[in-house]
Coordinates of C-alpha atoms and ligand atoms in Angstrom, one line a residue:
M1 CA 6.4 11.2 -31.8
F2 CA 10.1 11.9 -31.2
A3 CA 9.3 15.2 -29.4
T4 CA 6.9 13.3 -27.1
L5 CA 9.5 10.7 -26.2
L6 CA 12.0 13.4 -25.4
H7 CA 9.7 14.7 -22.7
E8 CA 9.0 11.3 -21.0
I9 CA 10.9 11.0 -17.8
P10 CA 11.0 7.4 -16.5
L11 CA 9.8 7.1 -12.9
Q12 CA 11.6 4.6 -10.7
G13 CA 10.8 3.3 -7.3
G14 CA 8.1 0.8 -8.0
D15 CA 9.0 -2.9 -8.4
V16 CA 6.3 -4.0 -10.7
T17 CA 5.1 -1.8 -13.5
D18 CA 7.4 -1.2 -16.5
G19 CA 6.9 2.0 -18.4
V20 CA 5.7 4.4 -15.7
V21 CA 6.7 7.9 -17.0
R22 CA 6.2 11.5 -16.1
V23 CA 5.1 13.9 -18.9
G24 CA 4.9 17.4 -17.6
D25 CA 2.4 17.5 -14.7
T26 CA 1.0 14.1 -15.6
V27 CA 2.0 10.4 -15.1
R28 CA 1.4 7.8 -17.8
R29 CA 1.0 4.1 -16.8
P30 CA 0.2 1.1 -18.9
A31 CA -3.5 0.3 -18.6
R32 CA -4.5 -3.0 -17.0
S33 CA -7.7 -4.9 -16.6
S34 CA -8.4 -3.2 -13.2
T35 CA -7.8 0.3 -14.6
P36 CA -11.6 1.1 -15.2
A37 CA -12.4 0.1 -11.5
V38 CA -9.4 2.2 -10.3
H39 CA -10.5 5.2 -12.3
A40 CA -14.1 4.9 -10.9
L41 CA -12.6 4.9 -7.4
L42 CA -10.3 7.9 -8.0
R43 CA -13.2 9.8 -9.4
H44 CA -15.3 9.0 -6.4
L45 CA -12.5 10.1 -4.1
E46 CA -12.2 13.4 -6.0
A47 CA -15.9 14.0 -5.8
A48 CA -15.7 13.3 -2.0
G49 CA -13.1 16.0 -1.7
F50 CA -10.2 13.6 -0.9
R51 CA -6.9 15.2 -1.9
G52 CA -4.6 12.4 -1.1
A53 CA -4.7 10.6 -4.5
P54 CA -4.0 11.4 -8.1
R55 CA -6.8 12.6 -10.3
V56 CA -7.8 10.8 -13.4
L57 CA -7.2 12.7 -16.7
G58 CA -8.1 9.8 -19.0
F59 CA -6.1 7.9 -21.6
D60 CA -3.4 9.1 -24.0
A61 CA -2.9 8.2 -27.7
L62 CA -0.9 5.2 -26.7
G63 CA -3.7 3.9 -24.5
R64 CA -1.9 4.6 -21.3
E65 CA -3.8 5.9 -18.3
V66 CA -3.1 9.6 -17.5
L67 CA -3.1 10.7 -13.9
T68 CA -2.0 14.0 -12.2
Y69 CA 1.7 14.0 -11.1
L70 CA 1.9 14.5 -7.3
P71 CA 5.1 16.4 -6.4
G72 CA 7.3 15.2 -3.6
A73 CA 9.4 12.3 -2.5
T74 CA 8.7 8.6 -2.2
G75 CA 10.7 5.9 -0.4
V76 CA 12.3 5.4 3.0
S77 CA 14.1 8.4 4.4
P78 CA 14.9 9.7 7.9
V79 CA 11.8 11.8 7.8
S80 CA 9.5 9.1 6.4
V81 CA 10.3 6.7 9.3
S82 CA 9.6 9.2 12.1
D83 CA 6.7 8.6 14.5
G84 CA 5.1 11.8 13.4
A85 CA 5.0 10.6 9.7
L86 CA 3.6 7.2 10.9
A87 CA 0.7 8.9 12.6
D88 CA 0.1 11.2 9.6
L89 CA 0.1 8.1 7.4
A90 CA -2.5 6.5 9.6
R91 CA -4.7 9.6 9.3
L92 CA -4.2 9.6 5.5
L93 CA -5.3 6.0 5.3
R94 CA -8.3 6.7 7.5
G95 CA -9.2 9.7 5.3
F96 CA -9.0 7.5 2.2
H97 CA -11.2 4.8 3.7
D98 CA -13.8 7.3 4.9
A99 CA -13.8 9.1 1.5
G100 CA -14.4 5.8 -0.2
E101 CA -17.7 5.3 1.8
G102 CA -20.5 5.1 -0.7
F103 CA -18.5 3.6 -3.4
P104 CA -20.3 0.4 -4.5
L105 CA -18.4 -2.5 -2.8
A106 CA -20.1 -4.9 -5.2
R107 CA -18.5 -3.3 -8.3
G108 CA -16.1 -5.8 -9.7
G109 CA -13.1 -5.4 -12.0
W110 CA -10.4 -5.4 -9.3
D111 CA -7.2 -7.4 -9.5
G112 CA -8.1 -9.8 -6.7
G113 CA -10.4 -10.6 -3.8
S114 CA -10.6 -9.2 -0.3
N115 CA -8.0 -11.6 1.3
D116 CA -9.7 -11.2 4.6
D117 CA -12.5 -13.7 5.6
A118 CA -14.6 -11.0 7.2
P119 CA -17.0 -9.2 4.8
P120 CA -15.5 -6.2 2.9
E121 CA -16.4 -2.8 4.4
V122 CA -14.2 -0.4 2.4
I123 CA -12.1 -0.2 -0.7
G124 CA -8.6 -0.8 0.4
H125 CA -5.4 0.4 -1.2
C126 CA -3.7 -2.8 -0.2
D127 CA -0.2 -1.9 -1.3
L128 CA 0.8 1.2 0.8
T129 CA 4.6 0.6 0.5
P130 CA 7.1 3.4 1.0
A131 CA 7.3 3.7 -2.8
N132 CA 3.5 4.3 -3.0
V133 CA 3.3 7.2 -0.5
V134 CA 4.2 10.8 -1.5
F135 CA 5.8 13.1 1.1
A136 CA 6.0 16.9 0.9
D137 CA 7.8 18.9 3.6
G138 CA 8.1 15.7 5.6
V139 CA 4.4 15.0 5.6
P140 CA 2.8 11.9 3.8
Y141 CA 0.0 13.6 1.9
A142 CA -0.9 11.3 -0.9
M143 CA -1.0 7.6 -2.0
I144 CA -0.3 6.4 -5.6
D145 CA -0.4 3.1 -7.5
F146 CA -3.9 1.7 -6.9
D147 CA -3.2 -1.5 -8.8
Q148 CA -3.9 -3.7 -5.8
A149 CA -7.0 -1.8 -4.6
R150 CA -10.0 -3.9 -3.9
P151 CA -12.9 -4.2 -1.4
T152 CA -11.6 -5.5 1.9
T153 CA -11.7 -4.7 5.6
R154 CA -10.2 -1.7 7.3
V155 CA -8.0 -3.9 9.5
F156 CA -6.7 -5.7 6.4
D157 CA -5.6 -2.5 4.8
V158 CA -4.1 -1.3 8.1
V159 CA -2.1 -4.6 8.3
T160 CA -0.8 -4.3 4.7
T161 CA 0.4 -0.8 5.6
L162 CA 2.0 -1.8 8.9
R163 CA 3.7 -4.7 7.2
H164 CA 5.9 -2.1 5.5
W165 CA 5.8 0.9 7.9
A166 CA 5.9 -0.6 11.5
P167 CA 7.4 -2.7 9.9
I168 CA 6.2 -6.3 10.6
A169 CA 9.4 -7.8 9.3
D170 CA 12.4 -9.6 10.5
P171 CA 15.1 -7.0 11.3
V172 CA 17.5 -8.5 8.6
D173 CA 15.0 -7.6 5.9
R174 CA 14.3 -4.1 7.1
H175 CA 15.6 -0.8 5.8
P176 CA 18.5 0.1 8.1
L177 CA 16.5 3.1 9.3
L178 CA 13.8 0.8 10.6
R179 CA 16.1 -1.9 12.1
G180 CA 16.1 -0.6 15.7
V181 CA 12.5 0.8 16.0
D182 CA 10.0 -0.5 18.7
V183 CA 7.5 -2.2 16.4
G184 CA 4.9 -2.8 19.1
E185 CA 4.9 0.9 20.0
R186 CA 4.6 1.8 16.3
L187 CA 1.6 -0.5 15.9
R188 CA -0.1 1.2 18.8
L189 CA 0.8 4.7 17.5
F190 CA -0.7 3.9 14.0
C191 CA -3.8 2.2 15.4
D192 CA -4.4 5.2 17.8
A193 CA -4.0 7.7 15.0
Y194 CA -6.2 5.7 12.6
G195 CA -8.8 5.3 15.3
L196 CA -9.0 1.5 14.9
R197 CA -11.8 0.0 17.0
P198 CA -10.9 -2.4 19.8
R199 CA -12.4 -5.4 18.1
E200 CA -10.2 -4.8 15.0
R201 CA -7.1 -4.2 17.1
R202 CA -7.6 -7.6 18.7
R203 CA -7.7 -9.2 15.2
L204 CA -4.7 -7.3 13.8
L205 CA -2.0 -9.9 14.4
E206 CA -4.2 -12.8 13.3
V207 CA -5.0 -10.9 10.1
A208 CA -1.2 -10.2 9.6
R209 CA -0.6 -14.0 9.8
L210 CA -3.4 -14.7 7.4
R211 CA -2.0 -12.1 5.0
F212 CA 1.5 -13.6 5.1
H213 CA 0.1 -16.9 4.2
R214 CA -2.1 -15.6 1.4
S215 CA 0.5 -13.2 -0.1
Y216 CA 3.1 -16.1 -0.1
E217 CA 0.7 -18.2 -2.1
V218 CA -0.4 -15.4 -4.5
M219 CA 3.1 -14.2 -5.2
K220 CA 4.3 -17.8 -5.8
A221 CA 1.5 -18.4 -8.3
R222 CA 2.2 -15.0 -10.1
A223 CA 5.9 -15.7 -10.2
A224 CA 5.2 -18.9 -12.0
G225 CA 3.9 -16.7 -14.9
G226 CA 7.3 -15.0 -15.3
G227 CA 7.9 -11.3 -15.7
S228 CA 8.4 -8.9 -12.8
W229 CA 6.7 -11.1 -10.3
A230 CA 9.2 -13.9 -11.1
T231 CA 12.1 -11.4 -10.6
L232 CA 10.6 -10.4 -7.2
W233 CA 10.3 -14.0 -6.2
D234 CA 13.8 -14.9 -7.4
G235 CA 15.0 -11.9 -5.4
G236 CA 13.8 -13.6 -2.2
A237 CA 10.3 -12.2 -1.8
G238 CA 8.9 -15.6 -0.5
E239 CA 11.8 -16.0 1.9
R240 CA 11.2 -12.5 3.3
I241 CA 7.5 -13.3 3.9
R242 CA 8.5 -16.6 5.7
R243 CA 11.0 -14.7 7.9
A244 CA 8.5 -12.0 8.7
S245 CA 5.9 -14.6 9.7
A246 CA 8.4 -16.4 12.0
W247 CA 9.4 -13.0 13.5
L248 CA 5.7 -12.3 14.2
D249 CA 5.3 -15.7 15.9
A250 CA 8.4 -15.1 18.1
H251 CA 7.2 -11.6 19.2
E252 CA 3.4 -11.9 19.1
D253 CA 2.8 -11.7 22.9
R254 CA 4.9 -8.5 23.3
L255 CA 3.3 -6.9 20.2
R256 CA -0.2 -7.8 21.4
A257 CA 0.5 -6.1 24.7
H258 CA 0.8 -2.8 22.9
L259 CA -2.4 -3.3 21.0
V260 CA -4.9 -4.3 23.6
Ligands
LIG301 N1 0.9 10.2 -9.7 C1 2.2 10.2 -9.4 N2 2.8 11.3 -8.9 C2 4.1 11.3 -8.5 N3 4.9 10.3 -8.6 C3 4.4 9.1 -9.1 C4 3.0 9.0 -9.5 N4 2.8 7.8 -10.0 C5 4.0 7.1 -9.9 N5 4.9 7.9 -9.4 C6 6.4 7.6 -9.1 O1 6.7 6.4 -9.9 C7 7.0 5.3 -9.1 C8 6.5 4.0 -9.7 O2 5.1 4.2 -10.0 P1 4.0 3.2 -9.5 O3 2.7 3.8 -10.0 O4 4.1 3.0 -8.0 O5 4.3 1.8 -10.2 P2 4.7 0.4 -9.8 O6 3.6 -0.5 -10.1 O7 6.0 0.1 -10.5 O8 5.0 0.4 -8.3 C9 6.4 5.6 -7.7 O9 7.1 5.0 -6.6 C10 6.6 7.1 -7.6 O10 7.9 7.5 -7.2
LIG302 MG1 4.3 1.4 -6.8

Protein backbone atom coordinates (compact mmCIF):
# COMPACT_ATOMS: atom_id res chain seq x y z
CA MET A 1 0.00 0.00 0.00
CA PHE A 2 2.75 2.44 1.00
CA ALA A 3 4.69 1.71 -2.18
CA THR A 4 1.58 2.36 -4.31
CA LEU A 5 0.97 5.74 -2.69
CA LEU A 6 4.57 6.77 -3.27
CA HIS A 7 4.00 6.42 -6.99
CA GLU A 8 0.80 8.42 -7.14
CA ILE A 9 1.37 11.87 -8.62
CA PRO A 10 -1.55 14.25 -7.99
CA LEU A 11 -2.80 15.89 -11.22
CA GLN A 12 -3.86 19.49 -10.93
CA GLY A 13 -5.60 21.71 -13.42
CA GLY A 14 -9.17 20.58 -13.08
CA ASP A 15 -11.51 22.47 -10.78
CA VAL A 16 -13.84 19.75 -9.82
CA THR A 17 -12.58 16.24 -9.12
CA ASP A 18 -10.54 15.59 -5.99
CA GLY A 19 -8.13 12.70 -6.13
CA VAL A 20 -7.14 12.57 -9.82
CA VAL A 21 -3.68 10.97 -9.84
CA ARG A 22 -1.15 9.63 -12.30
CA VAL A 23 0.32 6.18 -11.71
CA GLY A 24 2.91 5.31 -14.35
CA ASP A 25 1.23 5.52 -17.75
CA THR A 26 -2.23 5.53 -16.22
CA VAL A 27 -4.60 8.04 -14.62
CA ARG A 28 -6.86 7.07 -11.69
CA ARG A 29 -10.04 9.01 -11.07
CA PRO A 30 -12.82 8.43 -8.54
CA ALA A 31 -15.69 6.54 -10.21
CA ARG A 32 -19.04 8.32 -10.45
CA SER A 33 -22.54 7.33 -11.49
CA SER A 34 -21.79 8.32 -15.10
CA THR A 35 -18.56 6.29 -15.31
CA PRO A 36 -20.15 3.19 -16.98
CA ALA A 37 -21.69 5.38 -19.70
CA VAL A 38 -18.38 7.22 -20.20
CA HIS A 39 -16.49 3.94 -20.46
CA ALA A 40 -18.94 2.63 -23.05
CA LEU A 41 -18.38 5.82 -25.04
CA LEU A 42 -14.57 5.65 -24.75
CA ARG A 43 -14.63 2.03 -25.90
CA HIS A 44 -16.82 2.99 -28.85
CA LEU A 45 -14.38 5.76 -29.79
CA GLU A 46 -11.44 3.39 -29.55
CA ALA A 47 -13.19 0.84 -31.77
CA ALA A 48 -13.94 3.64 -34.27
CA GLY A 49 -10.22 4.43 -34.44
CA PHE A 50 -10.49 7.82 -32.70
CA ARG A 51 -7.16 8.58 -31.04
CA GLY A 52 -8.06 11.84 -29.31
CA ALA A 53 -9.33 10.37 -26.02
CA PRO A 54 -7.90 8.20 -23.25
CA ARG A 55 -8.49 4.46 -23.44
CA VAL A 56 -10.30 2.62 -20.66
CA LEU A 57 -8.19 0.11 -18.73
CA GLY A 58 -10.85 -0.75 -16.13
CA PHE A 59 -10.93 -0.19 -12.36
CA ASP A 60 -8.21 -0.51 -9.73
CA ALA A 61 -8.32 -2.17 -6.29
CA LEU A 62 -9.62 1.08 -4.79
CA GLY A 63 -12.53 1.17 -7.25
CA ARG A 64 -11.12 4.10 -9.20
CA GLU A 65 -11.42 4.20 -12.98
CA VAL A 66 -8.14 3.56 -14.78
CA LEU A 67 -7.47 5.39 -18.05
CA THR A 68 -4.38 5.80 -20.21
CA TYR A 69 -2.24 8.83 -19.39
CA LEU A 70 -1.95 11.16 -22.39
CA PRO A 71 1.38 13.00 -22.38
CA GLY A 72 1.50 16.70 -23.08
CA ALA A 73 0.35 20.03 -21.68
CA THR A 74 -3.05 21.33 -20.66
CA GLY A 75 -4.13 24.90 -19.91
CA VAL A 76 -3.84 28.32 -21.53
CA SER A 77 -0.46 29.11 -23.09
CA PRO A 78 0.77 31.27 -25.97
CA VAL A 79 0.62 28.24 -28.24
CA SER A 80 -2.81 27.05 -27.10
CA VAL A 81 -4.48 30.40 -27.91
CA SER A 82 -3.13 30.64 -31.46
CA ASP A 83 -5.51 30.64 -34.42
CA GLY A 84 -3.87 27.46 -35.69
CA ALA A 85 -4.56 25.67 -32.39
CA LEU A 86 -8.18 26.86 -32.49
CA ALA A 87 -8.69 25.40 -35.95
CA ASP A 88 -7.01 22.14 -34.86
CA LEU A 89 -9.30 22.02 -31.83
CA ALA A 90 -12.34 22.44 -34.08
CA ARG A 91 -11.17 19.49 -36.19
CA LEU A 92 -10.56 17.43 -33.03
CA LEU A 93 -14.12 18.13 -31.87
CA ARG A 94 -15.46 17.27 -35.32
CA GLY A 95 -13.51 14.01 -35.31
CA PHE A 96 -14.88 13.17 -31.87
CA HIS A 97 -18.49 13.82 -32.90
CA ASP A 98 -18.10 11.82 -36.10
CA ALA A 99 -16.41 8.90 -34.30
CA GLY A 100 -19.32 8.86 -31.84
CA GLU A 101 -21.81 8.20 -34.67
CA GLY A 102 -23.49 4.88 -34.08
CA PHE A 103 -23.21 5.10 -30.30
CA PRO A 104 -26.76 4.61 -28.98
CA LEU A 105 -28.09 8.09 -28.17
CA ALA A 106 -30.85 6.57 -26.07
CA ARG A 107 -28.37 4.95 -23.66
CA GLY A 108 -28.83 6.63 -20.29
CA GLY A 109 -26.52 7.01 -17.33
CA TRP A 110 -25.11 10.47 -18.12
CA ASP A 111 -24.75 13.24 -15.58
CA GLY A 112 -27.46 15.42 -17.12
CA GLY A 113 -29.63 16.12 -20.12
CA SER A 114 -28.96 17.65 -23.54
CA ASN A 115 -29.41 21.29 -22.47
CA ASP A 116 -30.37 22.16 -26.04
CA ASP A 117 -34.04 22.02 -26.98
CA ALA A 118 -33.34 20.53 -30.42
CA PRO A 119 -33.19 16.69 -30.50
CA PRO A 120 -29.78 15.19 -29.59
CA GLU A 121 -27.68 14.14 -32.58
CA VAL A 122 -24.28 13.28 -31.07
CA ILE A 123 -22.63 12.53 -27.76
CA GLY A 124 -21.07 15.84 -26.74
CA HIS A 125 -18.05 16.28 -24.49
CA CYS A 126 -19.74 19.41 -23.08
CA ASP A 127 -16.77 20.58 -21.00
CA LEU A 128 -13.91 21.27 -23.39
CA THR A 129 -12.12 23.79 -21.18
CA PRO A 130 -8.38 24.48 -21.62
CA ALA A 131 -7.75 22.12 -18.66
CA ASN A 132 -9.47 19.31 -20.58
CA VAL A 133 -7.52 19.50 -23.85
CA VAL A 134 -4.05 17.94 -24.17
CA PHE A 135 -1.45 19.57 -26.44
CA ALA A 136 1.71 17.99 -27.81
CA ASP A 137 4.13 20.02 -29.93
CA GLY A 138 1.64 22.88 -29.99
CA VAL A 139 -1.17 20.74 -31.39
CA PRO A 140 -4.35 19.91 -29.42
CA TYR A 141 -4.54 16.18 -30.00
CA ALA A 142 -6.76 14.79 -27.25
CA MET A 143 -9.64 15.56 -24.92
CA ILE A 144 -9.92 14.26 -21.35
CA ASP A 145 -12.45 14.43 -18.49
CA PHE A 146 -15.71 13.15 -19.97
CA ASP A 147 -17.66 13.73 -16.75
CA GLN A 148 -20.06 16.12 -18.51
CA ALA A 149 -20.49 14.04 -21.68
CA ARG A 150 -24.10 13.46 -22.78
CA PRO A 151 -26.28 13.30 -25.89
CA THR A 152 -26.74 16.79 -27.28
CA THR A 153 -26.51 18.75 -30.52
CA ARG A 154 -23.33 19.49 -32.43
CA VAL A 155 -23.90 23.21 -32.10
CA PHE A 156 -24.33 22.94 -28.33
CA ASP A 157 -20.95 21.23 -27.96
CA VAL A 158 -19.41 23.82 -30.32
CA VAL A 159 -20.84 26.56 -28.09
CA THR A 160 -19.51 24.99 -24.87
CA THR A 161 -16.08 24.85 -26.51
CA LEU A 162 -16.18 28.41 -27.87
CA ARG A 163 -17.32 29.71 -24.48
CA HIS A 164 -13.77 28.95 -23.27
CA TRP A 165 -11.69 29.17 -26.44
CA ALA A 166 -13.06 32.07 -28.51
CA PRO A 167 -13.77 32.99 -25.71
CA ILE A 168 -17.38 34.10 -25.27
CA ALA A 169 -16.54 35.98 -22.09
CA ASP A 170 -16.26 39.50 -20.77
CA PRO A 171 -12.65 40.65 -21.23
CA VAL A 172 -12.25 41.15 -17.45
CA ASP A 173 -12.80 37.42 -16.94
CA ARG A 174 -10.50 36.22 -19.73
CA HIS A 175 -7.00 34.86 -19.42
CA PRO A 176 -4.66 37.79 -20.23
CA LEU A 177 -3.56 35.99 -23.41
CA LEU A 178 -7.16 36.06 -24.67
CA ARG A 179 -8.06 39.62 -23.69
CA GLY A 180 -7.31 41.32 -26.98
CA VAL A 181 -8.41 38.67 -29.50
CA ASP A 182 -11.06 39.23 -32.16
CA VAL A 183 -13.78 36.90 -30.84
CA GLY A 184 -16.00 37.22 -33.92
CA GLU A 185 -13.12 36.20 -36.15
CA ARG A 186 -12.30 33.24 -33.88
CA LEU A 187 -15.94 32.09 -33.92
CA ARG A 188 -15.82 32.09 -37.72
CA LEU A 189 -12.46 30.32 -37.83
CA PHE A 190 -13.69 27.56 -35.50
CA CYS A 191 -16.98 27.05 -37.34
CA ASP A 192 -15.19 26.92 -40.71
CA ALA A 193 -12.65 24.36 -39.47
CA TYR A 194 -15.41 22.28 -37.84
CA GLY A 195 -17.56 22.49 -40.96
CA LEU A 196 -20.62 23.69 -39.05
CA ARG A 197 -23.67 23.90 -41.31
CA PRO A 198 -25.26 27.32 -42.07
CA ARG A 199 -28.43 26.50 -40.12
CA GLU A 200 -26.34 25.69 -37.03
CA ARG A 201 -24.17 28.79 -37.46
CA ARG A 202 -27.32 30.91 -37.42
CA ARG A 203 -28.38 29.27 -34.14
CA LEU A 204 -25.00 29.55 -32.43
CA LEU A 205 -25.46 32.79 -30.50
CA GLU A 206 -28.99 31.88 -29.49
CA VAL A 207 -27.67 28.55 -28.15
CA ALA A 208 -24.90 30.42 -26.31
CA ARG A 209 -27.51 32.53 -24.55
CA LEU A 210 -29.58 29.45 -23.68
CA ARG A 211 -26.46 27.77 -22.33
CA PHE A 212 -25.59 30.74 -20.12
CA HIS A 213 -29.06 30.67 -18.65
CA ARG A 214 -29.02 26.91 -18.03
CA SER A 215 -25.49 26.65 -16.69
CA TYR A 216 -26.22 29.48 -14.27
CA GLU A 217 -29.21 27.58 -12.89
CA VAL A 218 -27.44 24.20 -12.82
CA MET A 219 -24.31 25.53 -11.10
CA LYS A 220 -26.37 27.41 -8.56
CA ALA A 221 -28.33 24.28 -7.72
CA ARG A 222 -25.16 22.16 -7.48
CA ALA A 223 -23.43 24.80 -5.34
CA ALA A 224 -26.29 24.54 -2.85
CA GLY A 225 -25.13 20.96 -2.24
CA GLY A 226 -21.69 22.16 -1.08
CA GLY A 227 -18.33 20.68 -2.07
CA SER A 228 -16.27 21.83 -5.03
CA TRP A 229 -19.33 23.29 -6.83
CA ALA A 230 -19.93 25.59 -3.84
CA THR A 231 -16.27 26.63 -3.94
CA LEU A 232 -16.60 27.46 -7.65
CA TRP A 233 -19.77 29.43 -7.04
CA ASP A 234 -18.29 31.33 -4.09
CA GLY A 235 -15.33 32.13 -6.34
CA GLY A 236 -17.66 34.09 -8.64
CA ALA A 237 -18.68 31.48 -11.25
CA GLY A 238 -22.25 32.79 -11.39
CA GLU A 239 -21.14 36.40 -11.75
CA ARG A 240 -18.79 35.42 -14.58
CA ILE A 241 -21.68 33.78 -16.44
CA ARG A 242 -23.80 36.90 -15.97
CA ARG A 243 -21.01 39.16 -17.26
CA ALA A 244 -20.41 36.87 -20.25
CA SER A 245 -24.10 36.94 -21.08
CA ALA A 246 -24.17 40.76 -20.91
CA TRP A 247 -21.03 40.95 -23.08
CA LEU A 248 -22.73 38.69 -25.65
CA ASP A 249 -25.82 40.93 -25.69
CA ALA A 250 -23.67 44.03 -26.23
CA HIS A 251 -21.66 42.48 -29.10
CA GLU A 252 -24.20 40.17 -30.70
CA ASP A 253 -24.66 42.05 -33.98
CA ARG A 254 -20.94 42.28 -34.64
CA LEU A 255 -20.39 38.61 -33.74
CA ARG A 256 -23.28 37.48 -35.93
CA ALA A 257 -21.78 39.30 -38.91
CA HIS A 258 -18.79 36.96 -38.71
CA LEU A 259 -20.93 33.83 -38.59
CA VAL A 260 -23.47 34.32 -41.38
N1 LIG B 1 -5.84 10.82 -19.18
C1 LIG B 1 -5.10 11.90 -18.84
N2 LIG B 1 -3.91 12.11 -19.43
C2 LIG B 1 -3.17 13.18 -19.09
N3 LIG B 1 -3.50 14.08 -18.16
C3 LIG B 1 -4.67 13.92 -17.53
C4 LIG B 1 -5.53 12.83 -17.82
N4 LIG B 1 -6.62 12.93 -17.04
C5 LIG B 1 -6.43 14.04 -16.29
N5 LIG B 1 -5.27 14.65 -16.56
C6 LIG B 1 -4.73 15.89 -15.95
O1 LIG B 1 -5.34 16.09 -14.70
C7 LIG B 1 -6.12 17.28 -14.69
C8 LIG B 1 -7.42 17.07 -13.92
O2 LIG B 1 -8.09 15.93 -14.41
P1 LIG B 1 -9.60 15.94 -14.92
O3 LIG B 1 -9.89 14.56 -15.36
O4 LIG B 1 -9.78 17.02 -15.92
O5 LIG B 1 -10.42 16.26 -13.59
P2 LIG B 1 -11.37 17.46 -13.14
O6 LIG B 1 -12.71 16.86 -12.99
O7 LIG B 1 -10.81 17.90 -11.84
O8 LIG B 1 -11.34 18.54 -14.16
C9 LIG B 1 -6.33 17.64 -16.18
O9 LIG B 1 -6.52 19.02 -16.38
C10 LIG B 1 -5.04 17.12 -16.79
O10 LIG B 1 -4.01 18.07 -16.65
MG1 LIG C 1 -11.03 18.62 -16.05
